[in-house]
PDB file of C-alpha atoms in Angstrom:
ATOM      1  CA  ALA A  30     175.165  38.169  88.126  1.00 46.00           C
ATOM      2  CA  ILE A  31     178.020  39.378  90.271  1.00 45.00           C
ATOM      3  CA  CYS A  32     177.150  40.564  93.775  1.00 50.00           C
ATOM      4  CA  PRO A  33     178.972  43.289  95.705  1.00 53.00           C
ATOM      5  CA  GLY A  34     182.363  41.932  96.735  1.00 58.00           C
ATOM      6  CA  GLY A  35     182.743  40.023  93.471  1.00 56.00           C
ATOM      7  CA  GLN A  36     180.812  36.898  94.508  1.00 58.00           C
ATOM      8  CA  VAL A  37     178.552  35.148  92.023  1.00 56.00           C
ATOM      9  CA  CYS A  38     174.856  35.364  92.955  1.00 56.00           C
ATOM     10  CA  THR A  39     173.189  31.956  93.065  1.00 62.00           C
ATOM     11  CA  ALA A  40     170.164  32.372  95.328  1.00 62.00           C
ATOM     12  CA  GLY A  41     167.914  34.685  93.373  1.00 66.00           C
ATOM     13  CA  THR A  42     167.623  37.447  90.827  1.00 69.00           C
ATOM     14  CA  ILE A  43     168.858  40.998  91.096  1.00 66.00           C
ATOM     15  CA  VAL A  44     166.770  43.403  89.026  1.00 65.00           C
ATOM     16  CA  VAL A  45     168.463  46.433  87.535  1.00 65.00           C
ATOM     17  CA  VAL A  46     165.760  48.789  86.329  1.00 60.00           C
ATOM     18  CA  ASP A  47     166.331  50.582  83.015  1.00 63.00           C
ATOM     19  CA  ARG A  48     164.755  54.021  83.009  1.00 66.00           C
ATOM     20  CA  ARG A  49     163.818  53.657  79.311  1.00 74.00           C
ATOM     21  CA  CYS A  50     161.869  50.407  79.631  1.00 78.00           C
ATOM     22  CA  SER A  51     160.032  48.961  82.609  1.00 83.00           C
ATOM     23  CA  PRO A  52     160.715  45.280  83.352  1.00 85.00           C
ATOM     24  CA  ALA A  53     157.152  45.106  84.691  1.00 87.00           C
ATOM     25  CA  THR A  54     155.837  45.473  81.126  1.00 89.00           C
ATOM     26  CA  ARG A  55     158.212  43.005  79.466  1.00 89.00           C
ATOM     27  CA  GLY A  56     157.134  39.374  79.075  1.00 91.00           C
ATOM     28  CA  TRP A  57     160.620  37.898  79.378  1.00 90.00           C
ATOM     29  CA  CYS A  58     161.394  39.945  82.513  1.00 88.00           C
ATOM     30  CA  LEU A  59     158.194  38.725  84.161  1.00 90.00           C
ATOM     31  CA  TYR A  60     159.107  35.172  83.099  1.00 90.00           C
ATOM     32  CA  GLU A  61     162.473  35.523  84.881  1.00 88.00           C
ATOM     33  CA  TRP A  62     160.730  36.938  87.954  1.00 88.00           C
ATOM     34  CA  ASP A  63     158.317  33.990  87.890  1.00 89.00           C
ATOM     35  CA  HIS A  64     161.210  31.513  87.862  1.00 85.00           C
ATOM     36  CA  THR A  65     163.016  33.398  90.605  1.00 84.00           C
ATOM     37  CA  VAL A  66     159.964  33.154  92.870  1.00 81.00           C
ATOM     38  CA  LEU A  67     159.419  29.514  91.900  1.00 82.00           C
ATOM     39  CA  TYR A  68     162.976  28.305  92.502  1.00 78.00           C
ATOM     40  CA  HIS A  69     164.315  30.719  95.128  1.00 76.00           C
ATOM     41  CA  GLY A  70     161.188  31.853  96.935  1.00 74.00           C
ATOM     42  CA  ILE A  71     159.806  35.337  97.144  1.00 71.00           C
ATOM     43  CA  GLY A  72     162.878  36.465  99.131  1.00 71.00           C
ATOM     44  CA  GLY A  73     165.067  35.717  96.114  1.00 75.00           C
ATOM     45  CA  LEU A  74     163.831  38.680  94.059  1.00 76.00           C
ATOM     46  CA  HIS A  75     165.746  41.873  94.792  1.00 74.00           C
ATOM     47  CA  LEU A  76     165.236  45.334  93.325  1.00 74.00           C
ATOM     48  CA  VAL A  77     168.393  47.392  93.534  1.00 70.00           C
ATOM     49  CA  HIS A  78     168.333  51.168  94.013  1.00 70.00           C
ATOM     50  CA  VAL A  79     164.652  51.626  93.256  1.00 76.00           C
ATOM     51  CA  GLY A  80     163.240  54.620  95.078  1.00 80.00           C
ATOM     52  CA  ARG A  81     159.739  54.872  96.497  1.00 83.00           C
ATOM     53  CA  ASP A  82     158.279  56.781  93.524  1.00 86.00           C
ATOM     54  CA  ALA A  83     159.821  54.397  90.990  1.00 83.00           C
ATOM     55  CA  LEU A  84     158.552  51.415  93.004  1.00 84.00           C
ATOM     56  CA  VAL A  85     154.995  52.785  93.039  1.00 88.00           C
ATOM     57  CA  LEU A  86     155.126  53.200  89.245  1.00 87.00           C
ATOM     58  CA  LEU A  87     156.607  49.718  88.808  1.00 86.00           C
ATOM     59  CA  LEU A  88     153.847  48.155  90.940  1.00 89.00           C
ATOM     60  CA  GLU A  89     151.165  49.925  88.905  1.00 91.00           C
ATOM     61  CA  GLU A  90     152.674  48.551  85.677  1.00 91.00           C
ATOM     62  CA  ILE A  91     152.694  44.875  86.736  1.00 92.00           C
ATOM     63  CA  ASP A  92     150.094  43.006  84.717  1.00 94.00           C
ATOM     64  CA  VAL A  93     151.413  39.931  82.969  1.00 93.00           C
ATOM     65  CA  ASP A  94     148.290  39.781  80.783  1.00 95.00           C
ATOM     66  CA  THR A  95     149.315  43.047  79.092  1.00 94.00           C
ATOM     67  CA  ALA A  96     153.052  42.302  78.955  1.00 93.00           C
ATOM     68  CA  GLU A  97     154.882  42.879  75.703  1.00 91.00           C
ATOM     69  CA  CYS A  98     156.985  40.369  73.824  1.00 91.00           C
ATOM     70  CA  PHE A  99     158.464  40.491  70.304  1.00 91.00           C
ATOM     71  CA  GLU A 100     157.249  36.962  69.504  1.00 93.00           C
ATOM     72  CA  SER A 101     153.626  36.035  70.256  1.00 93.00           C
ATOM     73  CA  ASP A 102     154.618  32.358  70.656  1.00 95.00           C
ATOM     74  CA  ASP A 103     157.075  33.387  73.396  1.00 95.00           C
ATOM     75  CA  LEU A 104     154.384  35.353  75.207  1.00 94.00           C
ATOM     76  CA  ASP A 105     151.971  32.421  74.940  1.00 96.00           C
ATOM     77  CA  MET A 106     154.593  30.128  76.513  1.00 95.00           C
ATOM     78  CA  ILE A 107     155.330  32.668  79.266  1.00 95.00           C
ATOM     79  CA  LEU A 108     151.643  33.046  80.141  1.00 96.00           C
ATOM     80  CA  ARG A 109     151.157  29.256  80.101  1.00 95.00           C
ATOM     81  CA  LYS A 110     154.128  28.750  82.467  1.00 94.00           C
ATOM     82  CA  ILE A 111     152.983  31.492  84.842  1.00 94.00           C
ATOM     83  CA  ARG A 112     149.487  29.970  85.001  1.00 94.00           C
ATOM     84  CA  GLU A 113     151.035  26.546  85.590  1.00 92.00           C
ATOM     85  CA  HIS A 114     153.238  27.862  88.416  1.00 90.00           C
ATOM     86  CA  HIS A 115     150.758  30.207  90.121  1.00 89.00           C
ATOM     87  CA  GLY A 116     147.279  29.002  89.153  1.00 91.00           C
ATOM     88  CA  SER A 117     146.409  32.183  87.292  1.00 93.00           C
ATOM     89  CA  THR A 118     147.990  35.341  85.970  1.00 94.00           C
ATOM     90  CA  ASP A 119     146.012  37.347  88.553  1.00 93.00           C
ATOM     91  CA  ALA A 120     147.535  35.280  91.375  1.00 91.00           C
ATOM     92  CA  PHE A 121     151.004  35.918  89.940  1.00 91.00           C
ATOM     93  CA  ASN A 122     150.376  39.663  89.603  1.00 92.00           C
ATOM     94  CA  VAL A 123     149.179  39.898  93.218  1.00 90.00           C
ATOM     95  CA  ALA A 124     152.042  37.784  94.597  1.00 86.00           C
ATOM     96  CA  LEU A 125     154.613  39.787  92.667  1.00 88.00           C
ATOM     97  CA  LYS A 126     153.174  43.141  93.722  1.00 89.00           C
ATOM     98  CA  LEU A 127     153.075  42.078  97.374  1.00 85.00           C
ATOM     99  CA  ALA A 128     156.623  40.749  97.240  1.00 80.00           C
ATOM    100  CA  LEU A 129     158.009  43.912  95.718  1.00 84.00           C
ATOM    101  CA  ALA A 130     155.984  46.241  97.953  1.00 84.00           C
ATOM    102  CA  LEU A 131     156.694  44.414 101.221  1.00 80.00           C
ATOM    103  CA  LYS A 132     160.296  43.391 100.457  1.00 70.00           C
ATOM    104  CA  PRO A 133     160.247  40.225 102.570  1.00 60.00           C
ATOM    105  CA  LEU A 134     163.510  38.921 103.958  1.00 60.00           C
ATOM    106  CA  SER A 135     164.712  35.495 102.992  1.00 62.00           C
ATOM    107  CA  TYR A 136     165.279  33.174 105.931  1.00 66.00           C
ATOM    108  CA  LYS A 137     166.527  30.343 103.717  1.00 69.00           C
ATOM    109  CA  ALA A 138     170.082  30.437 105.111  1.00 69.00           C
ATOM    110  CA  ASP A 139     168.761  30.608 108.688  1.00 76.00           C
ATOM    111  CA  LEU A 140     166.479  27.617 108.136  1.00 77.00           C
ATOM    112  CA  GLN A 141     169.342  25.633 106.583  1.00 80.00           C
ATOM    113  CA  GLN A 142     171.509  26.388 109.630  1.00 83.00           C
ATOM    114  CA  LEU A 143     168.718  25.321 111.998  1.00 86.00           C
ATOM    115  CA  ALA A 144     168.274  22.087 110.031  1.00 86.00           C
ATOM    116  CA  ARG A 145     172.018  21.392 110.287  1.00 87.00           C
ATOM    117  CA  ARG A 146     171.925  22.142 114.023  1.00 87.00           C
ATOM    118  CA  SER A 147     169.220  19.517 114.584  1.00 88.00           C
ATOM    119  CA  GLU A 148     170.599  16.948 112.123  1.00 89.00           C
ATOM    120  CA  GLY A 149     170.182  13.449 113.517  1.00 91.00           C
ATOM    121  CA  THR A 150     167.461  14.499 115.964  1.00 91.00           C
ATOM    122  CA  ALA A 151     164.534  12.082 116.133  1.00 91.00           C
ATOM    123  CA  TRP A 152     161.478  14.341 116.332  1.00 90.00           C
ATOM    124  CA  ASP A 153     158.188  13.040 117.710  1.00 91.00           C
ATOM    125  CA  PHE A 154     155.483  15.448 116.600  1.00 87.00           C
ATOM    126  CA  GLY A 155     152.596  13.050 117.209  1.00 87.00           C
ATOM    127  CA  LEU A 156     150.956  15.381 119.745  1.00 86.00           C
ATOM    128  CA  VAL A 157     151.220  18.318 117.348  1.00 82.00           C
ATOM    129  CA  GLU A 158     149.673  16.304 114.519  1.00 80.00           C
ATOM    130  CA  HIS A 159     146.849  15.244 116.864  1.00 83.00           C
ATOM    131  CA  TRP A 160     146.373  18.853 117.947  1.00 81.00           C
ATOM    132  CA  LEU A 161     146.245  19.991 114.294  1.00 77.00           C
ATOM    133  CA  ALA A 162     143.470  17.490 113.600  1.00 79.00           C
ATOM    134  CA  GLY A 163     141.369  19.351 116.194  1.00 79.00           C
ATOM    135  CA  GLY A 164     141.250  22.481 114.026  1.00 70.00           C
ATOM    136  CA  GLU A 165     143.122  24.939 116.285  1.00 60.00           C
ATOM    137  CA  ARG A 166     144.339  28.043 114.479  1.00 65.00           C
ATOM    138  CA  ALA A 167     147.625  29.027 116.152  1.00 75.00           C
ATOM    139  CA  LEU A 168     150.614  27.391 117.768  1.00 77.00           C
ATOM    140  CA  CYS A 169     152.978  29.232 120.083  1.00 82.00           C
ATOM    141  CA  VAL A 170     156.401  27.829 120.972  1.00 85.00           C
ATOM    142  CA  ALA A 171     157.488  29.503 124.215  1.00 89.00           C
ATOM    143  CA  ALA A 172     160.649  29.003 126.256  1.00 90.00           C
ATOM    144  CA  GLY A 173     163.606  30.912 127.602  1.00 89.00           C
ATOM    145  CA  ALA A 174     166.542  32.257 125.626  1.00 88.00           C
ATOM    146  CA  GLY A 175     168.679  29.571 124.012  1.00 87.00           C
ATOM    147  CA  ALA A 176     166.185  26.768 124.689  1.00 89.00           C
ATOM    148  CA  GLY A 177     165.755  25.891 121.010  1.00 88.00           C
ATOM    149  CA  LYS A 178     162.513  27.657 120.047  1.00 88.00           C
ATOM    150  CA  SER A 179     163.799  28.493 116.572  1.00 87.00           C
ATOM    151  CA  THR A 180     165.198  25.009 116.043  1.00 89.00           C
ATOM    152  CA  VAL A 181     161.978  23.223 117.028  1.00 88.00           C
ATOM    153  CA  SER A 182     159.861  25.748 115.089  1.00 85.00           C
ATOM    154  CA  ALA A 183     161.921  25.186 111.945  1.00 85.00           C
ATOM    155  CA  ALA A 184     161.597  21.420 112.437  1.00 87.00           C
ATOM    156  CA  LEU A 185     157.815  21.751 112.883  1.00 85.00           C
ATOM    157  CA  VAL A 186     157.495  23.695 109.646  1.00 80.00           C
ATOM    158  CA  ARG A 187     159.804  21.303 107.821  1.00 79.00           C
ATOM    159  CA  GLU A 188     158.432  18.027 109.202  1.00 79.00           C
ATOM    160  CA  VAL A 189     154.751  18.642 109.996  1.00 77.00           C
ATOM    161  CA  LEU A 190     153.271  21.988 109.065  1.00 70.00           C
ATOM    162  CA  GLY A 191     154.796  22.665 105.668  1.00 63.00           C
ATOM    163  CA  ARG A 192     154.993  19.851 103.198  1.00 55.00           C
ATOM    164  CA  ARG A 193     156.710  20.357  99.877  1.00 48.00           C
ATOM    165  CA  ALA A 194     154.084  20.352  97.168  1.00 45.00           C
ATOM    166  CA  GLN A 195     154.429  17.895  94.320  1.00 48.00           C
ATOM    167  CA  GLY A 196     155.595  19.516  91.106  1.00 48.00           C
ATOM    168  CA  PRO A 197     158.009  22.411  90.553  1.00 46.00           C
ATOM    169  CA  PRO A 198     160.349  23.342  93.400  1.00 46.00           C
ATOM    170  CA  GLY A 199     159.388  26.173  95.724  1.00 47.00           C
ATOM    171  CA  GLY A 200     155.767  25.236  96.358  1.00 49.00           C
ATOM    172  CA  TRP A 201     154.372  24.403  99.793  1.00 48.00           C
ATOM    173  CA  GLU A 202     151.150  22.876 100.910  1.00 55.00           C
ATOM    174  CA  GLY A 203     149.820  22.442 104.407  1.00 58.00           C
ATOM    175  CA  PRO A 204     148.438  24.587 107.212  1.00 59.00           C
ATOM    176  CA  VAL A 205     151.335  27.093 107.359  1.00 59.00           C
ATOM    177  CA  SER A 206     150.255  30.659 106.575  1.00 53.00           C
ATOM    178  CA  ALA A 207     153.626  32.248 107.254  1.00 55.00           C
ATOM    179  CA  ALA A 208     156.953  31.113 108.602  1.00 56.00           C
TER     180      ALA A 208
END
């Protein structure tokens, strides 16, 4: 896809909605959305020029179990992949609906910049790991402006709190609820 300004899009999927056919009812469209979320994160899926009323209708139509596909073998493969990536089709439907309704921002570029900024830093998060073992539920990083709160928070998520899950890219495991 070509983004505004003529640049090639490489960090997600832009959805152009056809008024004659809803992508939320098409197996191959949902398959592409699944791969976008898997490889680029939920912030990589962008709906362009979809008004509130159209979005409400689109959200109501999302149900991968009732999606249409010309070839039943294709639909079987799509459903198998979605279950493999998300655990169940219900989990995928919910995640997709939330992502489209809430329109989360992607902080991927910001996190990459923070990682570059702290490149070569030897982090010692032993106290944090010990604290986590105690079962506490929240961690607050507080300091003045410019002290490095974002940098240390990104490092905590990257190094301690959020571990890349084994398997397909994009998955996380660990105690992070949101970052």
